[in-house]
N, CA, C and O atoms as a DFTB+ gen file, in Angstrom:
664 C
 N C O
     1  1      30.536      19.276      40.202
     2  2      29.661      19.091      41.248
     3  2      28.220      19.154      40.888
     4  3      27.906      20.055      40.110
     5  1      27.240      18.314      41.339
     6  2      25.850      18.627      41.000
     7  2      25.127      19.297      42.229
     8  3      25.189      18.966      43.413
     9  1      24.473      20.252      41.683
    10  2      23.797      21.013      42.801
    11  2      22.515      20.379      43.337
    12  3      21.568      20.037      42.630
    13  1      22.578      20.279      44.453
    14  2      21.323      19.679      45.400
    15  2      20.198      20.530      45.188
    16  3      20.353      21.744      45.320
    17  1      19.067      20.050      44.873
    18  2      17.986      21.143      44.594
    19  2      17.355      21.256      46.080
    20  3      17.603      20.507      47.025
    21  1      16.517      22.323      46.065
    22  2      15.794      22.578      47.464
    23  2      14.664      21.562      47.890
    24  3      14.407      21.343      49.074
    25  1      14.018      20.966      46.853
    26  2      13.373      19.693      47.113
    27  2      14.162      18.573      47.935
    28  3      13.820      18.102      49.020
    29  1      15.410      18.216      47.103
    30  2      16.223      17.263      47.798
    31  2      16.441      17.535      49.343
    32  3      16.279      16.707      50.239
    33  1      16.810      18.758      49.473
    34  2      17.090      19.201      50.826
    35  2      16.041      19.145      51.706
    36  3      16.251      19.114      52.919
    37  1      14.680      19.123      51.133
    38  2      13.614      19.328      52.073
    39  2      13.254      17.748      52.428
    40  3      12.807      17.431      53.530
    41  1      13.501      16.794      51.364
    42  2      13.362      15.492      51.430
    43  2      14.701      14.863      52.787
    44  3      14.487      14.013      53.652
    45  1      15.511      15.337      52.636
    46  2      16.600      15.053      53.642
    47  2      16.188      15.393      54.934
    48  3      16.135      14.577      55.854
    49  1      15.882      16.632      55.033
    50  2      15.201      17.127      56.269
    51  2      13.992      16.555      56.726
    52  3      13.834      16.435      57.941
    53  1      13.058      16.158      55.889
    54  2      12.041      15.342      56.264
    55  2      12.412      13.920      56.926
    56  3      11.885      13.502      57.957
    57  1      13.147      13.410      56.372
    58  2      13.853      11.950      56.953
    59  2      14.215      12.288      58.349
    60  3      13.796      11.559      59.249
    61  1      14.947      13.314      58.620
    62  2      15.789      13.384      59.878
    63  2      14.561      13.582      60.908
    64  3      14.591      13.002      61.993
    65  1      13.570      14.344      60.576
    66  2      12.386      14.624      61.303
    67  2      11.589      13.398      61.654
    68  3      11.237      13.132      62.803
    69  1      11.311      12.625      60.529
    70  2      10.719      11.312      60.700
    71  2      11.325      10.607      61.947
    72  3      10.700      10.297      62.961
    73  1      12.805      10.382      61.672
    74  2      13.408       9.516      62.361
    75  2      13.273       9.968      63.885
    76  3      13.564       9.108      64.717
    77  1      12.853      11.256      64.359
    78  2      12.717      11.757      65.709
    79  2      11.286      11.640      66.082
    80  3      10.925      12.003      67.201
    81  1      10.450      11.160      65.222
    82  2       9.069      11.357      65.361
    83  2       8.494       9.788      66.065
    84  3       7.605       9.717      66.913
    85  1       9.102       8.825      65.589
    86  2       8.726       7.409      66.029
    87  2       8.006       6.650      64.887
    88  3       7.524       5.522      64.995
    89  1       8.000       7.387      63.832
    90  2       7.313       6.949      62.524
    91  2       8.223       5.872      61.923
    92  3       9.436       6.072      61.990
    93  1       7.802       4.831      61.385
    94  2       8.554       4.011      60.462
    95  2       8.507       4.336      58.948
    96  3       9.189       3.802      58.073
    97  1       7.626       5.260      58.807
    98  2       7.395       5.951      57.402
    99  2       6.456       7.041      57.426
   100  3       5.546       7.147      58.248
   101  1       6.771       8.042      56.271
   102  2       5.714       9.237      56.318
   103  2       5.048       9.049      54.726
   104  3       5.661       9.116      53.660
   105  1       3.724       8.817      54.930
   106  2       3.062       9.018      53.443
   107  2       2.545      10.083      53.120
   108  3       1.949      10.559      54.086
   109  1       2.465      10.789      52.101
   110  2       1.803      12.048      51.525
   111  2       1.000      11.277      50.574
   112  3       1.570      10.754      49.616
   113  1      -0.303      11.147      50.742
   114  2      -1.247      10.220      49.812
   115  2      -2.261      11.379      49.197
   116  3      -3.010      12.007      49.945
   117  1      -2.222      11.577      47.934
   118  2      -2.864      12.681      47.185
   119  2      -3.736      12.083      46.025
   120  3      -3.651      10.911      45.657
   121  1      -4.480      12.907      45.554
   122  2      -4.976      12.799      44.114
   123  2      -5.452      14.222      43.475
   124  3      -5.704      15.199      44.179
   125  1      -5.535      14.216      42.193
   126  2      -6.047      15.436      41.613
   127  2      -5.662      16.731      42.483
   128  3      -6.430      17.434      43.139
   129  1      -4.412      16.851      42.337
   130  2      -4.025      17.981      43.167
   131  2      -4.281      19.381      42.787
   132  3      -4.192      20.318      43.582
   133  1      -4.593      19.489      41.576
   134  2      -4.983      20.579      40.789
   135  2      -6.306      21.249      41.371
   136  3      -6.567      22.451      41.329
   137  1      -7.185      20.116      41.990
   138  2      -8.653      20.630      42.432
   139  2      -8.547      20.755      43.855
   140  3      -9.583      20.869      44.511
   141  1      -7.120      20.747      44.573
   142  2      -7.150      20.916      45.983
   143  2      -6.027      20.140      46.384
   144  3      -6.196      18.921      46.418
   145  1      -4.876      20.616      46.705
   146  2      -3.932      19.974      46.937
   147  2      -3.515      19.847      48.447
   148  3      -4.110      20.547      49.267
   149  1      -2.507      18.976      48.864
   150  2      -2.009      18.854      50.173
   151  2      -1.074      19.956      50.519
   152  3      -0.065      20.021      49.816
   153  1      -1.226      20.927      51.564
   154  2      -0.263      21.928      51.601
   155  2       1.241      21.594      51.896
   156  3       2.193      22.374      51.926
   157  1       1.217      20.236      52.106
   158  2       2.915      19.839      52.271
   159  2       3.396      19.636      50.908
   160  3       4.623      19.553      50.848
   161  1       2.816      19.537      49.865
   162  2       3.255      19.142      48.580
   163  2       4.062      19.972      47.971
   164  3       4.906      19.430      47.257
   165  1       4.077      21.366      48.037
   166  2       5.209      22.309      47.327
   167  2       6.576      22.233      48.274
   168  3       7.570      22.825      47.853
   169  1       6.651      21.569      49.457
   170  2       7.744      21.368      50.062
   171  2       8.272      20.075      49.505
   172  3       9.444      19.978      49.870
   173  1       8.013      19.327      48.978
   174  2       8.201      17.713      48.545
   175  2       8.691      17.657      47.062
   176  3       9.604      16.935      46.661
   177  1       7.879      18.608      46.230
   178  2       7.949      18.454      44.816
   179  2       7.421      19.679      44.127
   180  3       6.672      20.441      44.738
   181  1       7.774      19.905      42.888
   182  2       7.285      21.040      41.943
   183  2       6.314      20.375      41.217
   184  3       6.515      19.248      40.765
   185  1       5.066      21.104      41.039
   186  2       4.370      20.701      40.137
   187  2       2.834      19.974      40.868
   188  3       2.573      20.072      42.068
   189  1       2.136      19.411      40.069
   190  2       1.040      18.840      40.733
   191  2       0.899      17.221      39.988
   192  3       1.478      16.810      38.982
   193  1      -0.035      16.539      40.834
   194  2      -0.177      15.006      40.463
   195  2      -1.647      14.813      40.139
   196  3      -2.482      15.519      40.703
   197  1      -2.001      13.890      39.256
   198  2      -3.220      13.794      38.759
   199  2      -4.039      12.501      39.588
   200  3      -4.998      12.584      40.356
   201  1      -3.334      11.372      39.159
   202  2      -3.976       9.990      39.888
   203  2      -3.468      10.004      41.155
   204  3      -2.688      10.835      41.621
   205  1      -3.996       8.944      41.752
   206  2      -3.591       8.711      43.340
   207  2      -2.244       8.339      43.335
   208  3      -1.782       7.378      42.720
   209  1      -1.492       9.293      44.189
   210  2      -0.059       9.190      44.396
   211  2       0.136       8.973      45.878
   212  3      -0.690       9.379      46.695
   213  1       1.202       8.349      46.205
   214  2       1.846       8.267      47.413
   215  2       3.321       8.522      47.184
   216  3       4.037       7.986      46.339
   217  1       3.657       9.455      48.105
   218  2       5.077       9.999      48.327
   219  2       5.502       9.427      49.707
   220  3       4.980       9.830      50.746
   221  1       6.488       8.457      49.680
   222  2       6.933       8.010      50.871
   223  2       8.508       8.421      51.139
   224  3       9.443       8.580      50.354
   225  1       8.417       8.524      52.513
   226  2       9.775       9.031      52.958
   227  2      10.214       8.188      54.077
   228  3       9.412       8.096      55.006
   229  1      11.262       7.590      54.172
   230  2      11.721       6.690      55.468
   231  2      12.541       7.548      56.372
   232  3      13.045       8.604      55.990
   233  1      12.655       7.101      57.510
   234  2      13.494       7.726      58.488
   235  2      15.039       7.611      58.073
   236  3      15.892       8.404      58.470
   237  1      15.277       6.594      57.282
   238  2      16.613       6.399      56.747
   239  2      16.975       7.123      55.702
   240  3      18.062       6.924      55.160
   241  1      16.080       8.103      55.254
   242  2      16.332       8.984      54.240
   243  2      15.956       8.583      52.666
   244  3      16.277       9.269      51.696
   245  1      15.190       7.293      52.609
   246  2      14.777       6.861      51.343
   247  2      13.471       7.585      50.962
   248  3      12.499       7.789      51.690
   249  1      13.658       7.954      49.594
   250  2      12.320       8.653      49.186
   251  2      11.815       7.751      47.885
   252  3      12.491       7.126      47.067
   253  1      10.578       7.893      47.982
   254  2       9.820       6.956      46.856
   255  2       8.542       7.536      46.458
   256  3       7.733       7.787      47.352
   257  1       8.253       7.779      45.273
   258  2       7.136       8.401      44.660
   259  2       6.402       7.282      43.853
   260  3       6.937       6.742      42.885
   261  1       5.250       6.985      44.263
   262  2       4.442       6.121      43.320
   263  2       3.452       6.989      42.891
   264  3       2.738       7.622      43.669
   265  1       3.378       7.047      41.645
   266  2       2.640       7.932      40.792
   267  2       2.009       7.460      39.603
   268  3       2.384       6.419      39.063
   269  1       1.037       8.183      39.143
   270  2       0.419       7.653      37.784
   271  2       1.607       7.672      36.698
   272  3       2.639       8.332      36.822
   273  1       1.311       6.896      35.688
   274  2       2.263       6.953      34.532
   275  2       2.671       8.163      34.026
   276  3       3.853       8.407      33.784
   277  1       1.567       9.110      33.810
   278  2       1.689      10.214      33.307
   279  2       2.492      11.405      34.101
   280  3       3.018      12.379      33.561
   281  1       2.470      11.129      35.409
   282  2       2.819      12.237      36.377
   283  2       4.506      11.726      36.659
   284  3       5.254      12.387      37.379
   285  1       4.910      10.538      36.011
   286  2       6.251      10.276      36.541
   287  2       7.373      10.721      36.046
   288  3       8.431      10.529      36.646
   289  1       7.307      11.476      34.712
   290  2       8.431      12.078      34.194
   291  2       9.113      13.021      35.028
   292  3      10.269      12.894      35.432
   293  1       8.276      14.049      35.284
   294  2       8.820      15.313      35.902
   295  2       9.568      14.753      37.243
   296  3      10.512      15.416      37.671
   297  1       9.256      13.782      37.793
   298  2       9.784      13.416      39.123
   299  2      11.094      12.790      39.112
   300  3      12.059      12.896      39.868
   301  1      10.836      11.961      37.829
   302  2      12.267      11.071      37.219
   303  2      13.099      12.124      36.804
   304  3      14.215      11.984      37.305
   305  1      13.005      13.197      36.039
   306  2      14.080      14.134      35.499
   307  2      14.241      15.034      36.838
   308  3      15.183      15.808      36.666
   309  1      13.784      15.160      37.813
   310  2      14.207      16.078      38.733
   311  2      15.341      15.693      39.534
   312  3      16.078      16.513      40.082
   313  1      15.487      14.370      39.605
   314  2      16.489      13.613      40.281
   315  2      16.466      13.570      42.041
   316  3      17.313      13.075      42.786
   317  1      15.312      14.203      42.361
   318  2      15.150      14.351      43.752
   319  2      14.834      13.175      44.300
   320  3      15.474      12.881      45.310
   321  1      14.173      12.554      43.992
   322  2      13.597      11.113      44.498
   323  2      14.470       9.882      44.086
   324  3      14.954       9.646      42.979
   325  1      14.559       9.129      45.282
   326  2      15.491       7.905      45.140
   327  2      14.815       6.938      43.987
   328  3      15.431       6.360      43.092
   329  1      13.487       6.907      44.216
   330  2      12.827       5.795      43.400
   331  2      11.405       6.552      42.940
   332  3      10.630       7.116      43.712
   333  1      11.271       6.434      41.618
   334  2      10.041       6.634      41.074
   335  2       9.145       5.341      40.406
   336  3       9.485       4.666      39.434
   337  1       8.088       5.218      41.095
   338  2       7.336       4.098      40.438
   339  2       5.945       4.429      39.916
   340  3       4.896       4.597      40.539
   341  1       6.242       4.487      38.429
   342  2       4.934       4.764      37.809
   343  2       3.850       3.581      37.987
   344  3       4.237       2.485      38.393
   345  1       2.520       3.802      37.689
   346  2       1.479       2.772      37.577
   347  2       0.486       3.148      36.674
   348  3       0.288       4.344      36.459
   349  1      -0.146       2.302      36.132
   350  2      -0.928       2.521      34.926
   351  2      -2.420       2.312      35.605
   352  3      -3.079       3.349      35.524
   353  1      -2.941       1.497      36.093
   354  2      -4.281       1.259      36.364
   355  2      -4.522       1.565      37.887
   356  3      -5.287       2.495      38.144
   357  1      -3.974       0.911      38.863
   358  2      -4.268       0.986      40.250
   359  2      -3.168       0.939      41.305
   360  3      -2.424      -0.038      41.390
   361  1      -3.071       1.959      42.081
   362  2      -2.139       2.122      42.940
   363  2      -1.828       1.276      43.933
   364  3      -0.697       1.199      44.414
   365  1      -3.146       0.360      44.423
   366  2      -3.010      -0.404      45.587
   367  2      -1.907      -1.496      45.377
   368  3      -1.047      -1.613      46.249
   369  1      -1.886      -2.203      44.404
   370  2      -0.746      -3.574      44.476
   371  2       0.721      -3.020      44.690
   372  3       1.531      -3.569      45.437
   373  1       0.956      -1.972      44.019
   374  2       2.318      -1.267      43.967
   375  2       2.669      -0.772      45.412
   376  3       3.736      -0.991      45.986
   377  1       1.479       0.011      45.966
   378  2       1.721       0.529      47.316
   379  2       2.036      -0.419      48.177
   380  3       3.015      -0.298      48.914
   381  1       1.221      -1.520      48.194
   382  2       1.167      -2.766      49.192
   383  2       2.494      -3.407      49.081
   384  3       3.137      -3.655      50.101
   385  1       2.993      -3.721      47.767
   386  2       4.309      -4.164      47.476
   387  2       5.635      -3.340      48.127
   388  3       6.652      -3.826      48.622
   389  1       5.340      -2.210      47.986
   390  2       6.409      -1.124      48.559
   391  2       6.392      -1.256      49.997
   392  3       7.461      -1.321      50.605
   393  1       5.223      -1.305      50.635
   394  2       5.044      -1.051      51.970
   395  2       5.745      -2.397      52.657
   396  3       6.465      -2.332      53.653
   397  1       5.425      -3.583      51.981
   398  2       6.068      -4.952      52.467
   399  2       7.304      -5.035      52.322
   400  3       7.874      -5.907      52.977
   401  1       8.070      -4.204      51.466
   402  2       9.450      -4.056      51.015
   403  2       9.999      -3.230      52.210
   404  3      10.989      -3.614      52.833
   405  1       9.507      -2.387      52.434
   406  2       9.956      -1.195      53.369
   407  2       9.801      -1.731      54.916
   408  3      10.716      -1.658      55.737
   409  1       8.564      -2.253      55.173
   410  2       8.211      -2.499      56.510
   411  2       7.554      -3.767      56.639
   412  3       6.350      -3.817      56.887
   413  1       8.357      -4.951      56.466
   414  2       8.084      -6.267      56.118
   415  2       7.279      -6.665      57.740
   416  3       6.503      -7.620      57.712
   417  1       7.427      -6.120      58.751
   418  2       6.791      -6.496      60.028
   419  2       5.839      -5.436      60.469
   420  3       5.627      -5.265      61.670
   421  1       5.158      -4.596      59.396
   422  2       4.271      -3.549      59.857
   423  2       5.053      -2.621      60.400
   424  3       6.283      -2.613      60.348
   425  1       4.250      -1.706      61.010
   426  2       4.712      -0.365      61.586
   427  2       3.769       0.881      61.589
   428  3       2.565       0.924      61.334
   429  1       4.616       1.870      61.937
   430  2       3.619       3.040      62.282
   431  2       3.986       3.995      61.084
   432  3       5.128       4.363      60.806
   433  1       2.952       4.298      60.493
   434  2       3.014       5.376      59.289
   435  2       2.298       6.746      59.491
   436  3       1.081       6.780      59.671
   437  1       3.078       7.901      59.459
   438  2       2.598       9.029      59.759
   439  2       1.886       9.661      58.394
   440  3       2.455       9.662      57.302
   441  1       0.786      10.103      58.584
   442  2      -0.007      10.532      57.310
   443  2      -0.434      12.119      57.679
   444  3      -0.426      12.497      58.850
   445  1      -0.783      12.952      56.646
   446  2      -1.069      14.336      56.803
   447  2      -2.486      14.540      57.396
   448  3      -3.433      14.618      56.613
   449  1      -2.665      14.620      58.570
   450  2      -3.916      14.771      59.173
   451  2      -3.842      15.685      60.287
   452  3      -2.927      15.384      61.053
   453  1      -4.512      16.714      60.634
   454  2      -4.440      17.436      61.991
   455  2      -5.968      18.062      62.291
   456  3      -6.719      18.593      61.472
   457  1      -6.178      17.849      63.626
   458  2      -7.292      18.572      64.264
   459  2      -7.046      20.030      64.262
   460  3      -8.011      20.794      64.272
   461  1      -5.852      20.471      64.249
   462  2      -5.564      21.755      64.688
   463  2      -4.768      22.791      63.955
   464  3      -4.668      23.976      64.273
   465  1      -4.190      22.165      62.887
   466  2      -3.343      22.886      61.944
   467  2      -3.625      22.544      60.400
   468  3      -3.326      21.460      59.899
   469  1      -4.259      23.640      59.682
   470  2      -4.453      23.200      58.162
   471  2      -3.477      22.982      57.443
   472  3      -3.706      22.329      56.424
   473  1      -2.093      23.426      57.693
   474  2      -1.106      23.343      56.936
   475  2      -0.551      21.762      57.048
   476  3       0.277      21.257      56.289
   477  1      -1.205      21.112      58.171
   478  2      -0.692      19.736      58.277
   479  2      -1.824      18.684      58.151
   480  3      -1.830      17.565      58.664
   481  1      -2.917      19.329      57.264
   482  2      -4.073      18.348      57.155
   483  2      -4.693      18.318      55.705
   484  3      -5.756      18.751      55.261
   485  1      -3.625      17.639      55.127
   486  2      -3.793      17.560      53.604
   487  2      -4.547      16.466      53.240
   488  3      -5.373      16.546      52.331
   489  1      -4.310      15.276      53.963
   490  2      -5.163      14.065      53.496
   491  2      -6.703      14.132      53.785
   492  3      -7.187      14.178      54.916
   493  1      -7.433      14.130      52.563
   494  2      -8.789      14.061      52.893
   495  2      -9.454      12.952      53.583
   496  3      -8.875      11.881      53.761
   497  1     -10.618      13.168      53.965
   498  2     -11.116      11.888      54.663
   499  2     -11.357      10.703      53.823
   500  3     -10.935       9.600      54.171
   501  1     -12.046      10.888      52.685
   502  2     -12.011       9.711      51.765
   503  2     -10.647       9.247      51.546
   504  3     -10.581       8.022      51.649
   505  1      -9.703       9.726      51.320
   506  2      -8.204       9.385      50.964
   507  2      -7.682       8.529      51.969
   508  3      -7.051       7.498      51.740
   509  1      -8.045       9.119      53.415
   510  2      -7.731       8.518      54.497
   511  2      -8.308       6.963      54.624
   512  3      -7.638       5.954      54.844
   513  1      -9.700       7.057      54.427
   514  2     -10.516       5.923      54.394
   515  2      -9.833       4.862      53.323
   516  3      -9.438       3.737      53.629
   517  1      -9.781       5.401      52.124
   518  2      -8.970       4.609      51.033
   519  2      -7.940       3.902      51.476
   520  3      -8.021       2.674      51.508
   521  1      -6.699       4.628      51.929
   522  2      -5.555       4.158      52.301
   523  2      -5.821       3.127      53.484
   524  3      -5.219       2.060      53.362
   525  1      -6.660       3.280      54.657
   526  2      -6.713       2.449      55.712
   527  2      -7.631       1.202      55.151
   528  3      -7.704       0.160      55.801
   529  1      -8.216       1.347      54.099
   530  2      -8.873      -0.063      53.576
   531  2      -7.753      -0.604      52.946
   532  3      -7.653      -1.809      53.178
   533  1      -6.808      -0.116      52.181
   534  2      -5.857      -0.927      51.435
   535  2      -4.862      -1.599      52.440
   536  3      -4.485      -2.760      52.281
   537  1      -4.462      -0.825      53.467
   538  2      -3.499      -1.399      54.306
   539  2      -3.953      -2.155      55.479
   540  3      -3.110      -2.644      56.231
   541  1      -5.134      -2.288      55.690
   542  2      -5.891      -3.091      56.808
   543  2      -5.242      -2.769      58.160
   544  3      -4.829      -1.622      58.333
   545  1      -5.110      -3.744      59.196
   546  2      -4.555      -3.419      60.418
   547  2      -3.340      -3.692      60.592
   548  3      -2.881      -3.766      61.732
   549  1      -2.519      -3.913      59.398
   550  2      -1.013      -4.286      59.633
   551  2      -0.336      -3.062      59.881
   552  3       0.684      -3.135      60.567
   553  1      -0.690      -1.983      59.472
   554  2       0.274      -0.508      59.690
   555  2      -0.837       0.143      60.742
   556  3      -2.037      -0.081      60.894
   557  1      -0.005       0.955      61.333
   558  2      -0.785       1.939      62.189
   559  2      -0.723       3.225      61.719
   560  3       0.402       3.667      61.487
   561  1      -1.742       3.975      61.513
   562  2      -1.699       5.396      60.759
   563  2      -1.802       6.433      61.914
   564  3      -2.603       6.283      62.836
   565  1      -1.025       7.403      61.829
   566  2      -1.117       8.469      62.906
   567  2      -0.778       9.660      62.355
   568  3      -0.227       9.691      61.254
   569  1      -1.069      10.800      63.061
   570  2      -0.852      12.029      62.611
   571  2       0.751      12.380      62.226
   572  3       1.670      11.958      62.928
   573  1       0.968      13.173      61.070
   574  2       2.186      13.525      60.784
   575  2       2.525      14.968      61.078
   576  3       3.568      15.558      60.794
   577  1       1.228      15.524      61.828
   578  2       1.490      17.153      62.077
   579  2       2.752      17.446      62.615
   580  3       3.527      18.131      61.947
   581  1       3.074      17.030      63.724
   582  2       4.517      17.502      64.192
   583  2       5.668      17.431      63.412
   584  3       6.609      18.198      63.620
   585  1       5.691      16.484      62.426
   586  2       6.704      16.463      61.401
   587  2       6.587      17.543      60.364
   588  3       7.522      18.193      59.895
   589  1       5.032      17.669      60.006
   590  2       5.036      18.704      58.830
   591  2       5.097      20.038      59.418
   592  3       5.535      20.900      58.656
   593  1       4.723      20.460      60.729
   594  2       5.120      21.796      61.369
   595  2       6.396      22.027      61.388
   596  3       6.821      23.064      60.879
   597  1       7.282      21.074      62.000
   598  2       8.787      21.125      61.884
   599  2       9.330      21.269      60.666
   600  3      10.359      21.928      60.516
   601  1       8.660      20.626      59.582
   602  2       9.379      20.573      58.359
   603  2       9.292      22.170      57.740
   604  3      10.190      22.828      57.215
   605  1       8.033      22.495      57.973
   606  2       7.828      24.060      57.241
   607  2       8.750      24.923      58.144
   608  3       9.331      25.836      57.557
   609  1       8.973      24.792      59.429
   610  2       9.726      25.720      60.119
   611  2      11.271      25.787      59.999
   612  3      11.950      26.768      60.300
   613  1      11.746      24.565      59.499
   614  2      13.275      24.316      59.170
   615  2      13.545      25.096      57.890
   616  3      12.850      24.730      56.943
   617  1      14.320      25.997      57.670
   618  2      14.773      26.740      56.315
   619  2      15.988      25.728      55.866
   620  3      16.797      25.330      56.705
   621  1      16.052      25.370      54.597
   622  2      17.288      24.814      54.110
   623  2      18.274      25.622      53.906
   624  3      18.038      26.825      53.796
   625  1      19.676      25.095      53.809
   626  2      20.618      26.121      53.664
   627  2      20.599      26.798      52.180
   628  3      21.090      27.897      51.919
   629  1      20.026      26.048      51.380
   630  2      19.952      26.522      49.945
   631  2      18.921      27.747      50.042
   632  3      19.162      28.749      49.369
   633  1      17.830      27.704      50.820
   634  2      16.829      28.699      51.070
   635  2      17.509      29.944      51.670
   636  3      17.402      31.039      51.116
   637  1      18.226      29.765      52.833
   638  2      18.623      30.674      53.508
   639  2      19.837      31.200      52.817
   640  3      20.144      32.336      53.178
   641  1      20.505      30.726      52.031
   642  2      21.374      31.349      51.182
   643  2      20.931      32.427      50.071
   644  3      21.619      33.365      49.668
   645  1      19.728      32.110      49.700
   646  2      18.809      33.001      49.021
   647  2      18.464      34.201      49.609
   648  3      18.209      35.215      48.959
   649  1      18.446      34.123      50.898
   650  2      18.008      35.446      51.457
   651  2      19.257      36.222      52.113
   652  3      19.107      37.243      52.785
   653  1      20.448      35.656      51.858
   654  2      21.616      36.221      52.477
   655  2      21.976      37.412      51.788
   656  3      21.979      37.493      50.560
   657  1      22.319      38.463      52.666
   658  2      22.684      39.771      52.223
   659  2      24.299      39.798      51.722
   660  3      25.143      39.405      52.528
   661  1      24.672      40.211      50.536
   662  2      25.854      39.963      49.890
   663  2      26.642      41.485      50.012
   664  3      27.763      41.640      49.527
């Protein structure tokens, strides 16, 4: 029997929380994470990302990582993500194609910004503007802060077992 990783458990928890949030999708959108990472990233994956990357989680539990070609292998080998889509030059066409596939009628997308909680405020203003320019008015962006805060507060069974006294 294959062991479920801590990251896979967190992705499942995230999907459950997203389904309660009213979001049609949650996107963690980052770049050059070694220079300043989104605080939610360590909950979703191990390591960092170099190129613009979009980590998508649907309320139905589908997890998709759109990452630069050189960032794809660790995610592919982890087995945590349902789909890993590498790109070579520009994330925009692949991200838009994926959004069209997941949300053909538009929808509400939660992204990581918050006026009150630094741990839910990982999307830089420049990246927010970049994402907004790409998607236009077809999708509504709103704060994923309640989802992020809840995800940080929910401990996975794997993590709890690690703290168990034997």
